[in-house]
One Martini backbone bead per residue (centre of mass of N, CA, C, O) as a GRO file, in nm:
protein
  142
    1UNK     BB    1  20.713  14.152 -10.320
    2UNK     BB    2  21.017  14.193 -10.533
    3UNK     BB    3  21.376  14.065 -10.592
    4UNK     BB    4  21.327  13.855 -10.795
    5UNK     BB    5  21.225  13.647 -11.061
    6UNK     BB    6  21.110  13.398 -10.898
    7UNK     BB    7  20.888  13.610 -10.744
    8UNK     BB    8  20.761  13.711 -10.993
    9UNK     BB    9  20.658  13.451 -11.111
   10UNK     BB   10  20.483  13.359 -10.858
   11UNK     BB   11  20.305  13.591 -10.871
   12UNK     BB   12  20.187  13.553 -11.161
   13UNK     BB   13  20.090  13.261 -11.138
   14UNK     BB   14  19.888  13.356 -10.865
   15UNK     BB   15  19.701  13.587 -10.995
   16UNK     BB   16  19.509  13.561 -11.194
   17UNK     BB   17  19.247  13.772 -11.335
   18UNK     BB   18  19.342  14.037 -11.146
   19UNK     BB   19  19.621  14.015 -11.082
   20UNK     BB   20  19.928  14.232 -11.009
   21UNK     BB   21  20.158  14.377 -10.773
   22UNK     BB   22  20.497  14.458 -10.853
   23UNK     BB   23  20.682  14.537 -10.572
   24UNK     BB   24  20.935  14.678 -10.471
   25UNK     BB   25  21.155  14.742 -10.266
   26UNK     BB   26  21.255  14.977 -10.043
   27UNK     BB   27  21.436  15.213 -10.258
   28UNK     BB   28  21.509  15.088 -10.517
   29UNK     BB   29  21.536  15.327 -10.706
   30UNK     BB   30  21.816  15.403 -10.596
   31UNK     BB   31  21.986  15.116 -10.577
   32UNK     BB   32  21.885  14.977 -10.856
   33UNK     BB   33  21.660  15.082 -11.051
   34UNK     BB   34  21.458  15.092 -11.332
   35UNK     BB   35  21.576  14.896 -11.517
   36UNK     BB   36  21.595  14.644 -11.356
   37UNK     BB   37  21.292  14.639 -11.281
   38UNK     BB   38  21.180  14.624 -11.577
   39UNK     BB   39  21.354  14.367 -11.650
   40UNK     BB   40  21.207  14.181 -11.454
   41UNK     BB   41  20.919  14.223 -11.540
   42UNK     BB   42  20.941  14.144 -11.838
   43UNK     BB   43  21.030  13.862 -11.815
   44UNK     BB   44  20.805  13.744 -11.638
   45UNK     BB   45  20.596  13.827 -11.857
   46UNK     BB   46  20.732  13.638 -12.093
   47UNK     BB   47  20.676  13.375 -11.891
   48UNK     BB   48  20.349  13.522 -11.817
   49UNK     BB   49  20.142  13.653 -12.057
   50UNK     BB   50  19.846  13.614 -11.892
   51UNK     BB   51  19.938  13.806 -11.679
   52UNK     BB   52  19.854  14.024 -11.494
   53UNK     BB   53  20.020  14.369 -11.445
   54UNK     BB   54  20.209  14.562 -11.216
   55UNK     BB   55  20.461  14.811 -11.159
   56UNK     BB   56  20.630  14.896 -10.867
   57UNK     BB   57  20.849  15.177 -10.769
   58UNK     BB   58  21.035  15.242 -10.504
   59UNK     BB   59  21.146  15.593 -10.399
   60UNK     BB   60  21.108  15.682 -10.152
   61UNK     BB   61  21.236  16.041 -10.102
   62UNK     BB   62  21.316  16.024 -10.414
   63UNK     BB   63  21.294  16.219 -10.680
   64UNK     BB   64  21.496  16.164 -10.899
   65UNK     BB   65  21.412  15.866 -10.913
   66UNK     BB   66  21.119  15.906 -10.992
   67UNK     BB   67  21.184  16.060 -11.259
   68UNK     BB   68  21.370  15.838 -11.384
   69UNK     BB   69  21.140  15.623 -11.395
   70UNK     BB   70  20.943  15.782 -11.576
   71UNK     BB   71  21.170  15.788 -11.811
   72UNK     BB   72  21.164  15.464 -11.831
   73UNK     BB   73  20.850  15.361 -11.774
   74UNK     BB   74  20.737  15.385 -11.524
   75UNK     BB   75  20.375  15.402 -11.370
   76UNK     BB   76  20.445  15.302 -11.062
   77UNK     BB   77  20.489  15.496 -10.767
   78UNK     BB   78  20.688  15.537 -10.477
   79UNK     BB   79  20.642  15.837 -10.276
   80UNK     BB   80  20.670  16.028 -10.035
   81UNK     BB   81  20.437  16.243  -9.913
   82UNK     BB   82  20.677  16.438  -9.757
   83UNK     BB   83  20.770  16.505  -9.998
   84UNK     BB   84  20.816  16.823 -10.151
   85UNK     BB   85  20.809  16.716 -10.439
   86UNK     BB   86  20.545  16.544 -10.483
   87UNK     BB   87  20.366  16.712 -10.681
   88UNK     BB   88  20.576  16.758 -10.921
   89UNK     BB   89  20.579  16.436 -10.960
   90UNK     BB   90  20.284  16.386 -10.997
   91UNK     BB   91  20.237  16.586 -11.239
   92UNK     BB   92  20.430  16.439 -11.431
   93UNK     BB   93  20.301  16.170 -11.423
   94UNK     BB   94  20.012  16.250 -11.523
   95UNK     BB   95  20.120  16.326 -11.814
   96UNK     BB   96  20.204  16.004 -11.855
   97UNK     BB   97  19.974  15.817 -11.697
   98UNK     BB   98  20.071  15.797 -11.408
   99UNK     BB   99  20.145  15.689 -11.050
  100UNK     BB  100  20.155  15.848 -10.727
  101UNK     BB  101  20.242  15.702 -10.426
  102UNK     BB  102  20.267  15.805 -10.081
  103UNK     BB  103  20.246  15.495 -10.004
  104UNK     BB  104  20.276  15.192  -9.937
  105UNK     BB  105  20.131  14.914  -9.987
  106UNK     BB  106  20.032  14.609  -9.933
  107UNK     BB  107  20.289  14.345  -9.880
  108UNK     BB  108  20.423  14.049  -9.975
  109UNK     BB  109  20.741  13.930  -9.890
  110UNK     BB  110  20.928  13.707 -10.107
  111UNK     BB  111  21.210  13.734  -9.946
  112UNK     BB  112  21.081  13.537  -9.681
  113UNK     BB  113  21.029  13.301  -9.888
  114UNK     BB  114  20.944  13.008 -10.080
  115UNK     BB  115  20.806  12.987 -10.391
  116UNK     BB  116  20.822  12.658 -10.423
  117UNK     BB  117  20.640  12.617 -10.181
  118UNK     BB  118  20.327  12.510 -10.132
  119UNK     BB  119  20.260  12.704  -9.877
  120UNK     BB  120  20.330  12.960 -10.037
  121UNK     BB  121  20.139  12.957 -10.259
  122UNK     BB  122  19.896  12.960 -10.091
  123UNK     BB  123  19.962  13.227  -9.966
  124UNK     BB  124  19.975  13.394 -10.208
  125UNK     BB  125  19.679  13.323 -10.320
  126UNK     BB  126  19.550  13.451 -10.066
  127UNK     BB  127  19.654  13.722 -10.074
  128UNK     BB  128  19.573  13.801 -10.366
  129UNK     BB  129  19.254  13.762 -10.304
  130UNK     BB  130  19.268  13.989 -10.075
  131UNK     BB  131  19.472  14.242 -10.182
  132UNK     BB  132  19.404  14.340 -10.475
  133UNK     BB  133  19.110  14.504 -10.428
  134UNK     BB  134  19.285  14.680 -10.203
  135UNK     BB  135  19.446  14.942 -10.367
  136UNK     BB  136  19.541  14.855 -10.613
  137UNK     BB  137  19.623  14.875 -10.925
  138UNK     BB  138  19.481  14.857 -11.209
  139UNK     BB  139  19.517  14.650 -11.454
  140UNK     BB  140  19.630  14.682 -11.759
  141UNK     BB  141  19.551  14.664 -12.065
  142UNK     BB  142  19.707  14.463 -12.336
   0.00000   0.00000   0.00000
Protein backbone atom coordinates (compact mmCIF):
# COMPACT_ATOMS: atom_id res chain seq x y z
CA UNK A 1 0.00 0.00 0.00
CA UNK A 2 1.44 3.32 -1.08
CA UNK A 3 0.62 6.82 0.14
CA UNK A 4 3.39 8.81 -1.57
CA UNK A 5 5.74 8.80 -4.54
CA UNK A 6 8.78 7.56 -2.59
CA UNK A 7 6.83 4.54 -1.41
CA UNK A 8 5.64 3.72 -4.92
CA UNK A 9 9.22 4.03 -6.17
CA UNK A 10 10.49 1.70 -3.44
CA UNK A 11 7.86 -0.88 -4.38
CA UNK A 12 8.76 -0.68 -8.08
CA UNK A 13 12.48 -0.90 -7.32
CA UNK A 14 11.87 -4.08 -5.33
CA UNK A 15 9.24 -5.56 -7.65
CA UNK A 16 11.42 -7.87 -9.69
CA UNK A 17 10.17 -9.60 -12.82
CA UNK A 18 6.75 -10.49 -11.37
CA UNK A 19 5.74 -6.88 -10.89
CA UNK A 20 3.71 -5.40 -8.07
CA UNK A 21 0.24 -4.16 -7.24
CA UNK A 22 0.48 -0.54 -6.09
CA UNK A 23 -2.56 -0.34 -3.82
CA UNK A 24 -3.92 2.95 -2.48
CA UNK A 25 -4.91 3.60 1.10
CA UNK A 26 -8.39 2.41 2.10
CA UNK A 27 -11.01 4.77 0.69
CA UNK A 28 -8.46 6.87 -1.23
CA UNK A 29 -10.78 7.00 -4.23
CA UNK A 30 -13.04 9.25 -2.19
CA UNK A 31 -10.57 11.49 -0.40
CA UNK A 32 -7.58 11.66 -2.76
CA UNK A 33 -9.22 10.85 -6.07
CA UNK A 34 -8.28 8.86 -9.12
CA UNK A 35 -6.37 11.71 -10.77
CA UNK A 36 -3.94 12.04 -7.88
CA UNK A 37 -3.40 8.31 -7.63
CA UNK A 38 -2.89 7.82 -11.36
CA UNK A 39 -0.42 10.74 -11.44
CA UNK A 40 1.54 9.21 -8.54
CA UNK A 41 1.70 5.84 -10.29
CA UNK A 42 2.61 7.41 -13.65
CA UNK A 43 5.53 9.30 -12.13
CA UNK A 44 6.76 6.19 -10.29
CA UNK A 45 6.55 4.23 -13.58
CA UNK A 46 8.42 7.00 -15.39
CA UNK A 47 11.22 6.71 -12.86
CA UNK A 48 11.24 2.88 -12.98
CA UNK A 49 10.17 2.02 -16.54
CA UNK A 50 11.34 -1.60 -16.42
CA UNK A 51 9.16 -2.49 -13.43
CA UNK A 52 5.77 -4.03 -14.15
CA UNK A 53 2.94 -2.80 -11.97
CA UNK A 54 -0.79 -2.52 -11.67
CA UNK A 55 -2.43 0.42 -9.90
CA UNK A 56 -5.29 -0.48 -7.56
CA UNK A 57 -7.49 2.30 -6.16
CA UNK A 58 -9.58 1.56 -3.07
CA UNK A 59 -12.98 3.21 -3.27
CA UNK A 60 -14.34 1.72 -0.01
CA UNK A 61 -18.14 1.48 -0.36
CA UNK A 62 -18.52 4.46 -2.71
CA UNK A 63 -19.75 3.38 -6.16
CA UNK A 64 -19.60 6.98 -7.43
CA UNK A 65 -15.88 7.12 -6.64
CA UNK A 66 -15.42 3.75 -8.34
CA UNK A 67 -17.19 4.91 -11.51
CA UNK A 68 -15.18 8.15 -11.53
CA UNK A 69 -12.01 6.07 -11.19
CA UNK A 70 -13.02 3.93 -14.15
CA UNK A 71 -13.66 7.07 -16.24
CA UNK A 72 -10.23 8.37 -15.23
CA UNK A 73 -8.54 5.16 -16.40
CA UNK A 74 -8.05 3.10 -13.23
CA UNK A 75 -8.21 -0.57 -14.20
CA UNK A 76 -8.15 -2.23 -10.76
CA UNK A 77 -10.61 -0.96 -8.19
CA UNK A 78 -11.47 -2.16 -4.71
CA UNK A 79 -15.17 -1.68 -3.92
CA UNK A 80 -16.82 -3.25 -0.89
CA UNK A 81 -18.52 -6.43 -2.09
CA UNK A 82 -21.51 -5.61 0.14
CA UNK A 83 -22.13 -2.34 -1.69
CA UNK A 84 -25.59 -2.53 -3.35
CA UNK A 85 -24.14 -1.16 -6.60
CA UNK A 86 -21.21 -3.60 -6.70
CA UNK A 87 -22.67 -5.66 -9.58
CA UNK A 88 -23.39 -2.59 -11.70
CA UNK A 89 -19.91 -1.18 -11.13
CA UNK A 90 -18.33 -4.58 -11.87
CA UNK A 91 -20.33 -4.79 -15.12
CA UNK A 92 -19.21 -1.30 -16.15
CA UNK A 93 -15.62 -2.24 -15.31
CA UNK A 94 -15.82 -5.43 -17.37
CA UNK A 95 -16.91 -3.41 -20.41
CA UNK A 96 -13.69 -1.38 -20.04
CA UNK A 97 -11.46 -4.38 -19.41
CA UNK A 98 -11.08 -3.35 -15.76
CA UNK A 99 -11.43 -5.39 -12.60
CA UNK A 100 -13.36 -4.67 -9.40
CA UNK A 101 -12.22 -6.52 -6.29
CA UNK A 102 -14.82 -7.03 -3.52
CA UNK A 103 -12.19 -6.77 -0.78
CA UNK A 104 -8.68 -5.42 -0.34
CA UNK A 105 -5.94 -7.92 -1.12
CA UNK A 106 -3.21 -8.36 1.51
CA UNK A 107 -0.79 -5.44 1.37
CA UNK A 108 2.31 -4.23 3.15
CA UNK A 109 1.58 -0.66 4.28
CA UNK A 110 4.63 1.35 3.22
CA UNK A 111 3.29 4.32 5.16
CA UNK A 112 4.32 2.52 8.35
CA UNK A 113 7.95 1.96 7.37
CA UNK A 114 10.87 3.95 5.98
CA UNK A 115 11.48 2.66 2.43
CA UNK A 116 15.04 4.04 2.47
CA UNK A 117 16.16 1.74 5.28
CA UNK A 118 17.95 -1.47 4.26
CA UNK A 119 15.90 -3.63 6.60
CA UNK A 120 12.72 -2.21 5.06
CA UNK A 121 14.01 -2.92 1.54
CA UNK A 122 14.65 -6.53 2.55
CA UNK A 123 11.23 -6.81 4.16
CA UNK A 124 9.60 -5.33 1.05
CA UNK A 125 11.47 -7.72 -1.27
CA UNK A 126 10.47 -10.68 0.91
CA UNK A 127 6.84 -9.50 1.00
CA UNK A 128 6.71 -9.12 -2.78
CA UNK A 129 8.30 -12.53 -3.35
CA UNK A 130 5.67 -14.07 -1.07
CA UNK A 131 2.54 -12.06 -1.84
CA UNK A 132 2.48 -11.02 -5.50
CA UNK A 133 1.66 -14.46 -6.92
CA UNK A 134 -1.10 -15.04 -4.34
CA UNK A 135 -4.07 -13.21 -5.74
CA UNK A 136 -2.84 -9.87 -6.97
CA UNK A 137 -3.80 -9.05 -10.55
CA UNK A 138 -1.34 -10.14 -13.17
CA UNK A 139 0.73 -7.17 -14.34
CA UNK A 140 -0.34 -6.09 -17.82
CA UNK A 141 1.93 -6.42 -20.80
CA UNK A 142 3.63 -3.11 -21.57
